[in-house]
Every structure is written in C-alpha cells, then in structure tokens.
PDB file of C-alpha atoms in Angstrom:
ATOM      1  CA  MET I1167      -7.050  -0.020  11.889  1.00 43.00           C
ATOM      2  CA  LYS I1168      -7.353  -3.719  11.053  1.00 48.00           C
ATOM      3  CA  THR I1169      -6.285  -4.346   7.474  1.00 55.00           C
ATOM      4  CA  PHE I1170      -5.575  -7.426   5.444  1.00 54.00           C
ATOM      5  CA  THR I1171      -1.927  -7.171   6.518  1.00 51.00           C
ATOM      6  CA  THR I1172      -2.790  -7.425  10.193  1.00 51.00           C
ATOM      7  CA  ARG I1173      -5.470 -10.057   9.778  1.00 56.00           C
ATOM      8  CA  ILE I1174      -3.183 -12.376   7.855  1.00 52.00           C
ATOM      9  CA  ASN I1175       0.031 -12.327   9.808  1.00 50.00           C
ATOM     10  CA  GLY I1176      -0.577 -10.672  13.127  1.00 50.00           C
ATOM     11  CA  GLY I1177       0.440  -7.101  12.497  1.00 47.00           C
ATOM     12  CA  TYR I1178       3.470  -6.807  10.237  1.00 48.00           C
ATOM     13  CA  GLU I1179       3.451  -3.541   8.327  1.00 55.00           C
ATOM     14  CA  MET I1180       4.870  -5.517   5.431  1.00 54.00           C
ATOM     15  CA  PRO I1181       2.869  -8.724   4.962  1.00 56.00           C
ATOM     16  CA  TYR I1182       5.530 -10.431   2.870  1.00 53.00           C
ATOM     17  CA  LEU I1183       7.884 -10.580   5.871  1.00 54.00           C
ATOM     18  CA  GLY I1184       7.979 -13.437   8.335  1.00 57.00           C
ATOM     19  CA  VAL I1185       6.231 -16.788   8.559  1.00 63.00           C
ATOM     20  CA  TYR I1186       2.541 -16.835   9.397  1.00 72.00           C
ATOM     21  CA  GLU I1187       1.474 -18.613  12.561  1.00 76.00           C
ATOM     22  CA  GLY I1188       0.598 -22.185  11.665  1.00 84.00           C
ATOM     23  CA  GLU I1189       2.162 -22.018   8.205  1.00 89.00           C
ATOM     24  CA  VAL I1190       3.617 -25.308   6.914  1.00 94.00           C
ATOM     25  CA  SER I1191       6.457 -25.385   4.397  1.00 93.00           C
ATOM     26  CA  VAL I1192       5.673 -28.305   2.105  1.00 96.00           C
ATOM     27  CA  GLY I1193       8.447 -30.511   0.754  1.00 95.00           C
ATOM     28  CA  ASP I1194       6.228 -33.417  -0.226  1.00 97.00           C
ATOM     29  CA  PHE I1195       2.444 -33.175  -0.563  1.00 97.00           C
ATOM     30  CA  ALA I1196       2.188 -36.890   0.151  1.00 97.00           C
ATOM     31  CA  GLU I1197       3.279 -36.116   3.722  1.00 97.00           C
ATOM     32  CA  LEU I1198       1.097 -33.040   4.314  1.00 97.00           C
ATOM     33  CA  ASP I1199      -1.622 -33.126   6.983  1.00 97.00           C
ATOM     34  CA  PRO I1200      -4.971 -33.429   5.134  1.00 96.00           C
ATOM     35  CA  GLN I1201      -6.379 -30.609   7.337  1.00 96.00           C
ATOM     36  CA  ALA I1202      -3.543 -28.146   6.632  1.00 96.00           C
ATOM     37  CA  GLU I1203      -4.803 -24.579   6.183  1.00 94.00           C
ATOM     38  CA  LEU I1204      -1.710 -22.405   5.632  1.00 93.00           C
ATOM     39  CA  ILE I1205       0.976 -23.761   3.312  1.00 95.00           C
ATOM     40  CA  SER I1206       3.940 -22.556   1.291  1.00 93.00           C
ATOM     41  CA  PHE I1207       5.984 -24.420  -1.262  1.00 93.00           C
ATOM     42  CA  GLY I1208       8.591 -23.959  -3.956  1.00 89.00           C
ATOM     43  CA  SER I1209       9.262 -25.479  -7.343  1.00 86.00           C
ATOM     44  CA  LYS I1210      10.954 -28.542  -5.808  1.00 90.00           C
ATOM     45  CA  ALA I1211       7.936 -29.692  -3.805  1.00 93.00           C
ATOM     46  CA  LYS I1212       7.130 -33.343  -4.561  1.00 95.00           C
ATOM     47  CA  ASN I1213       3.769 -34.802  -5.581  1.00 96.00           C
ATOM     48  CA  LEU I1214       2.334 -31.421  -6.508  1.00 94.00           C
ATOM     49  CA  HIS I1215      -0.474 -33.232  -8.338  1.00 95.00           C
ATOM     50  CA  LEU I1216      -1.964 -33.970  -4.911  1.00 97.00           C
ATOM     51  CA  LEU I1217      -2.505 -30.265  -4.112  1.00 97.00           C
ATOM     52  CA  PRO I1218      -6.225 -30.186  -5.112  1.00 97.00           C
ATOM     53  CA  GLU I1219      -6.954 -32.823  -2.459  1.00 97.00           C
ATOM     54  CA  PHE I1220      -6.240 -30.395   0.405  1.00 98.00           C
ATOM     55  CA  LYS I1221      -9.661 -28.763   0.604  1.00 97.00           C
ATOM     56  CA  SER I1222      -8.962 -26.932   3.900  1.00 97.00           C
ATOM     57  CA  VAL I1223      -6.152 -24.768   2.483  1.00 96.00           C
ATOM     58  CA  ARG I1224      -6.956 -21.063   2.792  1.00 93.00           C
ATOM     59  CA  TYR I1225      -3.467 -19.570   2.381  1.00 92.00           C
ATOM     60  CA  VAL I1226      -0.787 -20.427  -0.183  1.00 94.00           C
ATOM     61  CA  GLY I1227       2.678 -18.901  -0.382  1.00 92.00           C
ATOM     62  CA  LEU I1228       4.508 -19.411  -3.665  1.00 91.00           C
ATOM     63  CA  GLY I1229       8.214 -18.668  -3.843  1.00 83.00           C
ATOM     64  CA  ARG I1230      10.455 -19.182  -6.847  1.00 76.00           C
ATOM     65  CA  ASN I1231       7.842 -21.306  -8.593  1.00 68.00           C
ATOM     66  CA  THR I1232       7.057 -21.654 -12.257  1.00 70.00           C
ATOM     67  CA  PHE I1233       3.582 -20.196 -12.243  1.00 78.00           C
ATOM     68  CA  SER I1234       2.075 -22.386 -14.935  1.00 84.00           C
ATOM     69  CA  ALA I1235      -1.429 -23.072 -16.194  1.00 86.00           C
ATOM     70  CA  GLU I1236      -1.180 -26.486 -14.527  1.00 90.00           C
ATOM     71  CA  LEU I1237      -0.384 -24.961 -11.140  1.00 92.00           C
ATOM     72  CA  LEU I1238      -3.195 -22.445 -11.577  1.00 93.00           C
ATOM     73  CA  ASP I1239      -5.624 -25.281 -12.316  1.00 95.00           C
ATOM     74  CA  SER I1240      -4.616 -27.053  -9.091  1.00 96.00           C
ATOM     75  CA  LEU I1241      -5.019 -23.859  -7.060  1.00 96.00           C
ATOM     76  CA  SER I1242      -8.420 -23.157  -8.600  1.00 96.00           C
ATOM     77  CA  ARG I1243      -9.702 -26.423  -7.118  1.00 97.00           C
ATOM     78  CA  LEU I1244      -9.050 -25.239  -3.556  1.00 97.00           C
ATOM     79  CA  PRO I1245     -12.498 -23.955  -2.510  1.00 97.00           C
ATOM     80  CA  LYS I1246     -11.295 -22.100   0.603  1.00 96.00           C
ATOM     81  CA  LEU I1247      -8.219 -20.415  -0.908  1.00 95.00           C
ATOM     82  CA  GLU I1248      -8.701 -16.778   0.089  1.00 92.00           C
ATOM     83  CA  VAL I1249      -5.118 -15.578   0.568  1.00 91.00           C
ATOM     84  CA  MET I1250      -2.114 -15.991  -1.719  1.00 93.00           C
ATOM     85  CA  GLN I1251       1.399 -14.587  -1.787  1.00 91.00           C
ATOM     86  CA  ILE I1252       3.655 -14.826  -4.819  1.00 91.00           C
ATOM     87  CA  SER I1253       7.278 -13.799  -4.303  1.00 89.00           C
ATOM     88  CA  HIS I1254      10.687 -13.896  -5.969  1.00 85.00           C
ATOM     89  CA  ASP I1255       9.270 -14.496  -9.430  1.00 85.00           C
ATOM     90  CA  ASN I1256      11.194 -14.024 -12.710  1.00 85.00           C
ATOM     91  CA  GLN I1257       8.573 -14.935 -15.294  1.00 86.00           C
ATOM     92  CA  GLU I1258       7.530 -12.462 -17.975  1.00 83.00           C
ATOM     93  CA  ASP I1259       4.073 -13.947 -18.531  1.00 85.00           C
ATOM     94  CA  TRP I1260       1.538 -15.303 -16.088  1.00 89.00           C
ATOM     95  CA  PRO I1261      -1.773 -16.992 -16.789  1.00 90.00           C
ATOM     96  CA  SER I1262      -4.865 -15.098 -15.711  1.00 94.00           C
ATOM     97  CA  LEU I1263      -5.629 -15.510 -12.015  1.00 95.00           C
ATOM     98  CA  ALA I1264      -9.356 -15.110 -12.677  1.00 95.00           C
ATOM     99  CA  PRO I1265     -10.027 -18.873 -12.131  1.00 95.00           C
ATOM    100  CA  LEU I1266      -9.135 -18.357  -8.456  1.00 96.00           C
ATOM    101  CA  SER I1267     -12.710 -17.384  -7.731  1.00 94.00           C
ATOM    102  CA  ALA I1268     -12.412 -17.611  -3.918  1.00 95.00           C
ATOM    103  CA  LEU I1269      -9.291 -15.428  -3.686  1.00 95.00           C
ATOM    104  CA  LYS I1270      -9.797 -12.204  -1.737  1.00 93.00           C
ATOM    105  CA  TYR I1271      -6.296 -11.223  -0.613  1.00 92.00           C
ATOM    106  CA  LEU I1272      -3.254 -11.154  -2.899  1.00 93.00           C
ATOM    107  CA  ILE I1273       0.331 -10.180  -2.057  1.00 91.00           C
ATOM    108  CA  LEU I1274       2.961  -9.820  -4.796  1.00 91.00           C
ATOM    109  CA  TYR I1275       6.542  -9.280  -3.659  1.00 89.00           C
ATOM    110  CA  ASP I1276       9.775  -9.137  -5.671  1.00 87.00           C
ATOM    111  CA  VAL I1277       8.080  -9.892  -8.974  1.00 88.00           C
ATOM    112  CA  LYS I1278      10.756  -8.818 -11.381  1.00 85.00           C
ATOM    113  CA  LYS I1279       9.357  -8.939 -14.914  1.00 87.00           C
ATOM    114  CA  GLN I1280       5.619  -8.231 -14.864  1.00 89.00           C
ATOM    115  CA  ALA I1281       5.043  -4.941 -16.685  1.00 88.00           C
ATOM    116  CA  ASP I1282       1.297  -4.738 -16.056  1.00 91.00           C
ATOM    117  CA  LEU I1283      -1.491  -6.244 -13.963  1.00 94.00           C
ATOM    118  CA  SER I1284      -3.514  -7.765 -16.790  1.00 95.00           C
ATOM    119  CA  PHE I1285      -3.373 -11.172 -15.089  1.00 95.00           C
ATOM    120  CA  LEU I1286      -5.730  -9.719 -12.449  1.00 96.00           C
ATOM    121  CA  SER I1287      -8.348  -8.481 -14.911  1.00 95.00           C
ATOM    122  CA  GLY I1288     -11.892  -9.380 -13.979  1.00 92.00           C
ATOM    123  CA  MET I1289     -11.175 -10.563 -10.414  1.00 96.00           C
ATOM    124  CA  ALA I1290     -14.258  -8.810  -9.112  1.00 94.00           C
ATOM    125  CA  GLN I1291     -14.136 -10.688  -5.789  1.00 95.00           C
ATOM    126  CA  LEU I1292     -10.634  -9.415  -4.898  1.00 95.00           C
ATOM    127  CA  GLU I1293     -10.733  -7.191  -1.806  1.00 93.00           C
ATOM    128  CA  SER I1294      -7.071  -6.585  -0.981  1.00 92.00           C
ATOM    129  CA  LEU I1295      -3.995  -6.169  -3.152  1.00 93.00           C
ATOM    130  CA  PHE I1296      -0.455  -5.522  -1.872  1.00 90.00           C
ATOM    131  CA  LEU I1297       2.354  -4.853  -4.380  1.00 89.00           C
ATOM    132  CA  SER I1298       6.023  -4.431  -3.481  1.00 86.00           C
ATOM    133  CA  GLU I1299       9.191  -4.546  -5.540  1.00 85.00           C
ATOM    134  CA  LEU I1300       7.473  -5.008  -8.899  1.00 85.00           C
ATOM    135  CA  LEU I1301      10.538  -3.887 -10.764  1.00 81.00           C
ATOM    136  CA  LYS I1302       9.067  -3.606 -14.274  1.00 85.00           C
ATOM    137  CA  LEU I1303       5.563  -2.449 -13.460  1.00 87.00           C
ATOM    138  CA  SER I1304       4.495   0.456 -15.655  1.00 86.00           C
ATOM    139  CA  ASP I1305       0.768  -0.120 -16.213  1.00 90.00           C
ATOM    140  CA  ILE I1306      -1.858  -0.394 -13.478  1.00 92.00           C
ATOM    141  CA  SER I1307      -4.904   0.044 -15.734  1.00 94.00           C
ATOM    142  CA  ALA I1308      -6.232  -3.402 -14.749  1.00 96.00           C
ATOM    143  CA  LEU I1309      -7.172  -1.932 -11.362  1.00 96.00           C
ATOM    144  CA  ALA I1310     -10.266  -0.567 -13.099  1.00 96.00           C
ATOM    145  CA  THR I1311     -11.559  -4.170 -13.376  1.00 96.00           C
ATOM    146  CA  LEU I1312     -11.384  -4.740  -9.590  1.00 97.00           C
ATOM    147  CA  PRO I1313     -14.512  -2.913  -8.411  1.00 95.00           C
ATOM    148  CA  ASN I1314     -14.624  -4.440  -4.926  1.00 95.00           C
ATOM    149  CA  LEU I1315     -11.053  -3.693  -3.905  1.00 95.00           C
ATOM    150  CA  ARG I1316     -11.118  -2.251  -0.397  1.00 93.00           C
ATOM    151  CA  GLU I1317      -7.401  -2.231   0.418  1.00 92.00           C
ATOM    152  CA  PHE I1318      -4.576  -1.373  -1.957  1.00 93.00           C
ATOM    153  CA  ALA I1319      -0.890  -0.924  -1.204  1.00 89.00           C
ATOM    154  CA  ILE I1320       1.926  -0.252  -3.643  1.00 88.00           C
ATOM    155  CA  GLU I1321       5.484   0.350  -2.514  1.00 81.00           C
ATOM    156  CA  GLY I1322       9.165  -0.469  -3.005  1.00 70.00           C
ATOM    157  CA  ASP I1323      11.285  -0.141  -6.131  1.00 59.00           C
ATOM    158  CA  LEU I1324       8.400  -0.164  -8.564  1.00 56.00           C
ATOM    159  CA  HIS I1325       8.699   0.246 -12.300  1.00 50.00           C
ATOM    160  CA  GLY I1326      12.405   1.089 -11.984  1.00 50.00           C
ATOM    161  CA  ARG I1327      14.049   3.325  -9.437  1.00 51.00           C
ATOM    162  CA  GLY I1328      12.798   6.873  -9.576  1.00 49.00           C
ATOM    163  CA  SER I1329      10.578   6.498 -12.629  1.00 54.00           C
ATOM    164  CA  VAL I1330       6.942   7.527 -12.901  1.00 64.00           C
ATOM    165  CA  LEU I1331       3.792   5.497 -13.375  1.00 74.00           C
ATOM    166  CA  PRO I1332       2.541   7.154 -16.574  1.00 73.00           C
ATOM    167  CA  ASP I1333      -1.176   6.683 -15.900  1.00 83.00           C
ATOM    168  CA  ILE I1334      -2.803   6.395 -12.496  1.00 91.00           C
ATOM    169  CA  ASP I1335      -6.392   7.098 -13.568  1.00 94.00           C
ATOM    170  CA  ALA I1336      -7.391   3.492 -12.808  1.00 95.00           C
ATOM    171  CA  LEU I1337      -6.511   4.019  -9.147  1.00 96.00           C
ATOM    172  CA  PHE I1338      -9.331   6.514  -8.786  1.00 97.00           C
ATOM    173  CA  THR I1339     -11.932   4.094 -10.132  1.00 97.00           C
ATOM    174  CA  LEU I1340     -11.621   2.131  -6.870  1.00 97.00           C
ATOM    175  CA  THR I1341     -14.571   3.823  -5.219  1.00 97.00           C
ATOM    176  CA  ASN I1342     -14.901   1.151  -2.499  1.00 96.00           C
ATOM    177  CA  LEU I1343     -11.348   1.692  -1.291  1.00 95.00           C
ATOM    178  CA  GLU I1344     -10.962   1.965   2.492  1.00 93.00           C
ATOM    179  CA  HIS I1345      -7.198   1.553   2.934  1.00 92.00           C
ATOM    180  CA  LEU I1346      -4.581   3.096   0.643  1.00 93.00           C
ATOM    181  CA  LYS I1347      -0.804   2.979   0.857  1.00 89.00           C
ATOM    182  CA  PHE I1348       0.878   4.436  -2.223  1.00 89.00           C
ATOM    183  CA  PHE I1349       4.636   4.895  -2.372  1.00 82.00           C
ATOM    184  CA  SER I1350       5.611   5.452  -5.987  1.00 74.00           C
ATOM    185  CA  LYS I1351       8.664   7.565  -6.621  1.00 67.00           C
ATOM    186  CA  LYS I1352       7.906  10.806  -8.449  1.00 71.00           C
ATOM    187  CA  THR I1353       4.352   9.843  -9.428  1.00 81.00           C
ATOM    188  CA  VAL I1354       2.408  13.101  -9.259  1.00 84.00           C
ATOM    189  CA  PHE I1355      -1.105  13.253  -7.832  1.00 91.00           C
ATOM    190  CA  ASN I1356      -3.909  15.746  -8.246  1.00 94.00           C
ATOM    191  CA  ALA I1357      -5.408  16.262  -4.797  1.00 96.00           C
ATOM    192  CA  ALA I1358      -8.934  16.713  -6.177  1.00 97.00           C
ATOM    193  CA  ASP I1359      -8.886  13.169  -7.573  1.00 97.00           C
ATOM    194  CA  PHE I1360      -8.980  11.800  -4.034  1.00 97.00           C
ATOM    195  CA  GLN I1361     -12.607  12.850  -3.636  1.00 97.00           C
ATOM    196  CA  ALA I1362     -13.381   9.583  -5.469  1.00 97.00           C
ATOM    197  CA  PHE I1363     -12.499   7.764  -2.239  1.00 97.00           C
ATOM    198  CA  SER I1364     -15.588   8.552  -0.215  1.00 97.00           C
ATOM    199  CA  LYS I1365     -15.153   5.404   1.924  1.00 96.00           C
ATOM    200  CA  LEU I1366     -11.463   5.864   2.702  1.00 95.00           C
ATOM    201  CA  ARG I1367     -10.577   5.211   6.348  1.00 93.00           C
ATOM    202  CA  TYR I1368      -6.756   5.181   6.153  1.00 92.00           C
ATOM    203  CA  ILE I1369      -4.194   6.755   3.830  1.00 93.00           C
ATOM    204  CA  HIS I1370      -0.413   6.569   3.699  1.00 90.00           C
ATOM    205  CA  ILE I1371       1.324   8.373   0.872  1.00 89.00           C
ATOM    206  CA  ASN I1372       4.918   9.521   0.944  1.00 82.00           C
ATOM    207  CA  PRO I1373       5.147  12.814   2.867  1.00 78.00           C
ATOM    208  CA  PHE I1374       8.103  14.144   0.890  1.00 82.00           C
ATOM    209  CA  HIS I1375       7.244  13.592  -2.787  1.00 83.00           C
ATOM    210  CA  HIS I1376       4.796  16.485  -3.219  1.00 91.00           C
ATOM    211  CA  PRO I1377       4.850  20.150  -2.254  1.00 94.00           C
ATOM    212  CA  PHE I1378       3.218  21.352   0.941  1.00 96.00           C
ATOM    213  CA  GLU I1379       0.372  22.788  -1.111  1.00 97.00           C
ATOM    214  CA  PHE I1380      -0.669  19.323  -2.299  1.00 96.00           C
ATOM    215  CA  TYR I1381      -0.963  17.926   1.222  1.00 96.00           C
ATOM    216  CA  ALA I1382      -2.891  21.002   2.350  1.00 97.00           C
ATOM    217  CA  GLU I1383      -5.381  20.663  -0.504  1.00 98.00           C
ATOM    218  CA  LEU I1384      -5.690  16.925   0.130  1.00 97.00           C
ATOM    219  CA  GLU I1385      -7.226  17.772   3.518  1.00 96.00           C
ATOM    220  CA  ARG I1386     -10.208  19.201   1.643  1.00 97.00           C
ATOM    221  CA  TYR I1387     -10.982  15.960  -0.187  1.00 98.00           C
ATOM    222  CA  LEU I1388     -10.382  13.222   2.383  1.00 97.00           C
ATOM    223  CA  PRO I1389     -13.509  11.850   4.084  1.00 96.00           C
ATOM    224  CA  GLU I1390     -14.228  12.980   7.624  1.00 94.00           C
ATOM    225  CA  GLY I1391     -12.430  10.731  10.082  1.00 93.00           C
ATOM    226  CA  CYS I1392      -9.953   9.290   7.576  1.00 94.00           C
ATOM    227  CA  GLU I1393      -6.809   8.320   9.475  1.00 92.00           C
ATOM    228  CA  LYS I1394      -3.526   9.587   8.029  1.00 92.00           C
ATOM    229  CA  ALA I1395      -0.248   7.754   8.586  1.00 89.00           C
ATOM    230  CA  VAL I1396       1.380  11.186   8.847  1.00 91.00           C
ATOM    231  CA  PRO I1397      -1.275  13.006  10.870  1.00 93.00           C
ATOM    232  CA  HIS I1398       0.094  16.576  10.856  1.00 96.00           C
ATOM    233  CA  LEU I1399       1.206  18.864   8.065  1.00 97.00           C
ATOM    234  CA  LEU I1400       3.432  20.756  10.499  1.00 97.00           C
ATOM    235  CA  ALA I1401       5.709  18.522  12.581  1.00 96.00           C
ATOM    236  CA  ASN I1402       6.359  19.576  16.168  1.00 96.00           C
ATOM    237  CA  TYR I1403      10.038  19.585  17.181  1.00 96.00           C
ATOM    238  CA  ALA I1404       9.437  21.102  20.609  1.00 94.00           C
ATOM    239  CA  GLU I1405      12.753  19.888  22.084  1.00 94.00           C
ATOM    240  CA  ASP I1406      14.956  21.323  19.339  1.00 95.00           C
ATOM    241  CA  ALA I1407      16.610  24.715  19.791  1.00 96.00           C
ATOM    242  CA  CYS I1408      17.078  27.351  17.122  1.00 95.00           C
ATOM    243  CA  ASP I1409      20.756  27.759  16.154  1.00 94.00           C
ATOM    244  CA  LYS I1410      20.186  31.452  15.491  1.00 93.00           C
ATOM    245  CA  CYS I1411      18.185  32.771  18.457  1.00 94.00           C
ATOM    246  CA  GLY I1412      18.367  29.862  20.887  1.00 94.00           C
ATOM    247  CA  ALA I1413      14.588  29.619  21.295  1.00 93.00           C
ATOM    248  CA  MET I1414      13.200  26.159  21.939  1.00 95.00           C
ATOM    249  CA  GLY I1415      10.824  24.691  19.387  1.00 95.00           C
ATOM    250  CA  LEU I1416      11.105  24.152  15.636  1.00 97.00           C
ATOM    251  CA  ILE I1417       8.445  23.367  13.057  1.00 97.00           C
ATOM    252  CA  LYS I1418       8.978  21.246   9.962  1.00 97.00           C
ATOM    253  CA  PRO I1419       6.359  21.344   7.205  1.00 97.00           C
ATOM    254  CA  ILE I1420       5.430  18.186   5.365  1.00 95.00           C
ATOM    255  CA  GLY I1421       6.349  18.179   1.682  1.00 93.00           C
ATOM    256  CA  SER I1422       9.267  18.261  -0.693  1.00 90.00           C
ATOM    257  CA  ARG I1423      12.157  20.684  -0.140  1.00 89.00           C
ATOM    258  CA  GLN I1424      10.959  21.664   3.319  1.00 93.00           C
ATOM    259  CA  ARG I1425      13.219  22.284   6.288  1.00 94.00           C
ATOM    260  CA  ALA I1426      12.598  22.791   9.951  1.00 96.00           C
ATOM    261  CA  PHE I1427      12.442  26.446  10.964  1.00 96.00           C
ATOM    262  CA  CYS I1428      12.088  28.561  14.081  1.00 97.00           C
ATOM    263  CA  PRO I1429       8.721  30.361  14.258  1.00 96.00           C
ATOM    264  CA  ALA I1430      10.208  32.884  16.669  1.00 94.00           C
ATOM    265  CA  CYS I1431      12.739  33.950  14.021  1.00 94.00           C
ATOM    266  CA  ASN I1432      10.503  33.450  11.032  1.00 95.00           C
ATOM    267  CA  ARG I1433       6.921  34.190  11.961  1.00 95.00           C
ATOM    268  CA  LYS I1434       6.291  35.322   8.397  1.00 96.00           C
ATOM    269  CA  LYS I1435       6.984  31.813   7.073  1.00 96.00           C
ATOM    270  CA  LEU I1436       4.607  30.279   9.593  1.00 97.00           C
ATOM    271  CA  ASP I1437       1.879  32.752   8.649  1.00 97.00           C
ATOM    272  CA  THR I1438       2.384  31.985   4.957  1.00 97.00           C
ATOM    273  CA  LEU I1439       2.075  28.252   5.609  1.00 97.00           C
ATOM    274  CA  LEU I1440      -1.044  28.722   7.746  1.00 97.00           C
ATOM    275  CA  ASP I1441      -2.643  30.999   5.156  1.00 97.00           C
ATOM    276  CA  THR I1442      -1.883  28.424   2.460  1.00 98.00           C
ATOM    277  CA  TYR I1443      -3.342  25.669   4.600  1.00 98.00           C
ATOM    278  CA  GLU I1444      -6.547  27.595   5.267  1.00 98.00           C
ATOM    279  CA  ARG I1445      -6.992  28.560   1.611  1.00 98.00           C
ATOM    280  CA  LEU I1446      -6.425  25.075   0.177  1.00 98.00           C
ATOM    281  CA  SER I1447      -7.904  22.851   2.883  1.00 97.00           C
ATOM    282  CA  GLY I1448     -10.940  24.960   3.655  1.00 97.00           C
ATOM    283  CA  LYS I1449     -10.190  24.548   7.351  1.00 96.00           C
ATOM    284  CA  PRO I1450      -9.206  27.156   9.974  1.00 96.00           C
ATOM    285  CA  ARG I1451      -5.533  28.033  10.367  1.00 95.00           C
ATOM    286  CA  SER I1452      -5.597  26.772  13.936  1.00 95.00           C
ATOM    287  CA  THR I1453      -6.360  23.224  12.752  1.00 95.00           C
ATOM    288  CA  ALA I1454      -2.862  22.943  11.305  1.00 96.00           C
ATOM    289  CA  ILE I1455      -1.163  23.675  14.628  1.00 95.00           C
ATOM    290  CA  ASP I1456      -3.640  22.531  17.268  1.00 94.00           C
ATOM    291  CA  HIS I1457      -1.132  19.811  18.248  1.00 95.00           C
ATOM    292  CA  ILE I1458       1.577  22.425  18.925  1.00 95.00           C
ATOM    293  CA  ASP I1459       0.794  24.044  22.257  1.00 93.00           C
ATOM    294  CA  TRP I1460       3.707  26.467  22.295  1.00 93.00           C
ATOM    295  CA  VAL I1461       2.775  28.527  19.237  1.00 90.00           C
ATOM    296  CA  GLU I1462      -0.337  30.512  18.315  1.00 85.00           C
ATOM    297  CA  ALA I1463      -2.152  30.642  15.001  1.00 76.00           C
TER     298      ALA I1463
END
C-alpha cells in the first residue's frame, strides 16, 4: 500500500530515516537554488530571513532548531509547503502550526518535551501524521480536531517507557483514517472501537500487547479487505519439530503470553483457540488456519 511514508522518501518504513532524493542541506539561504523543492536546515543556517523567497519549496526538514514564531511566519509564506519533518527538538512550547495552511504531511521524531499535540489543533487540511520518540507525550486529544487525517502512525518510546496513554478516545474520531500504525506500550484497546474506521485499508498494531481474544474480536470490526501487517492470528512454524513427540509443525498464537505449541500433542488447545476465534470474530474456524495446510480445523 502506498502511504505518505513511501511517497515522500521512496519506501522507508520509518520516514525519519535517510535523506530524501533531491534534498538539499542548507548552510546559507543566500546560496540556495531559487527553484529548490526539498530542503533541510538547522539553527546555524545563515540568512534565514530569505526563506520566504523560495516559493518552490514543498518539503522542509528541521533539526535542532529553535521553533519560534518568526520561523513559523517564514514557513507560512511558502505556498507549496506540503511536507515537514521536525526532529531532535528540546523545546517545551511550540507555536501553533495552524498558519501552515498548505501542510498535509507532518513527521515528528525525537521530540523530547512536548506533552500534548495542542500545537496541531485546527489543522483540518492535515492528511498524514507520523509520531516517533515523543518522550513526554501523554495527551493526544488534539487528534479530534484533525477531521481529514487519513494516515496516522505513533511508535517508539512514547510518553515514557512502558507507560500508558490515559485517553485514546480522540483516536477513534478519525473516521477518514485509511492507514494506522499504533505502537504504544501497554495502552489497552477495546476491539469494538475500531468499527469507527470504516475506511481503514491498513493496520499495524503490536501483536504482543493484547491477549489473543482481542485480536480475534478485532477481526469482526475491521473493514472487508483491510490489510494487516500481521496477517494471521496463528503463525505457521511448519519446519519446527516438537521437542516432546518429534512431529513437524508448531503453531504460535498472536497475543501476549503465548507460546508455540504442537497441535499433535495439544489438539485441545488448538480447538479452544479456534472456538474462541469463531465466537469473537464471527468467522468460521477454518479461516484462522486456512494458511496452514498441514492441520485441519
């Protein structure tokens, strides 16, 4: 599936890695090609006051800058600025990004002190938002003011290692969402909430943070044809042998506290998993193992 990450930089799973093709690192704006489209610069760049003159710029990468009202004003005068990445930032307060009316794609990486997303409030034109390593983030309620967001990714050491986002209700207001990647340690979902995503085409949530029952029930609420990063609830280890009976073929259920097991030794466990799958997903037992040709439902 083509997402904002692949459109921007040619296919990296993590869009904050690497240098984009054609990107120019600016040391002095007085020396920049007037037709430059993709630029990045730091706090030491010279003649920053010239930035608004570069009307062809459509991507800006900001690293270790002081994100001031003055810089925001300069960026707001770039009519084609659709993509921006802000990384390695230590500021506690940012000005609102709402003046960036052309911005559609935003990547925030290694932003250490922002506790919420209030600086995004009202950016109705924003289509894609990628968050990684937002170390203090504890409030995502501003997502509710981004009605046209189609792609949302959140990952890394967010809001402190192992802590929980206390309120994720705003996530489920994003009814136009098509692409979701959500890796938040210990944040607990309710599978039924995902029925809000009627347009979802791709989902990637951590396969080990919730019990098997959650992932089985999630199957009930995902739209038909939605691609899953982890496609099967029962992983097929056909080449692995059972230590107990020697039979070839192990199965490992998705979910927390699950281990691979031998269905030849433990048919009862397989039947329990398949019954659970059928009951919670509303789909036939065979659907859960149709990719495993050496075992029967």
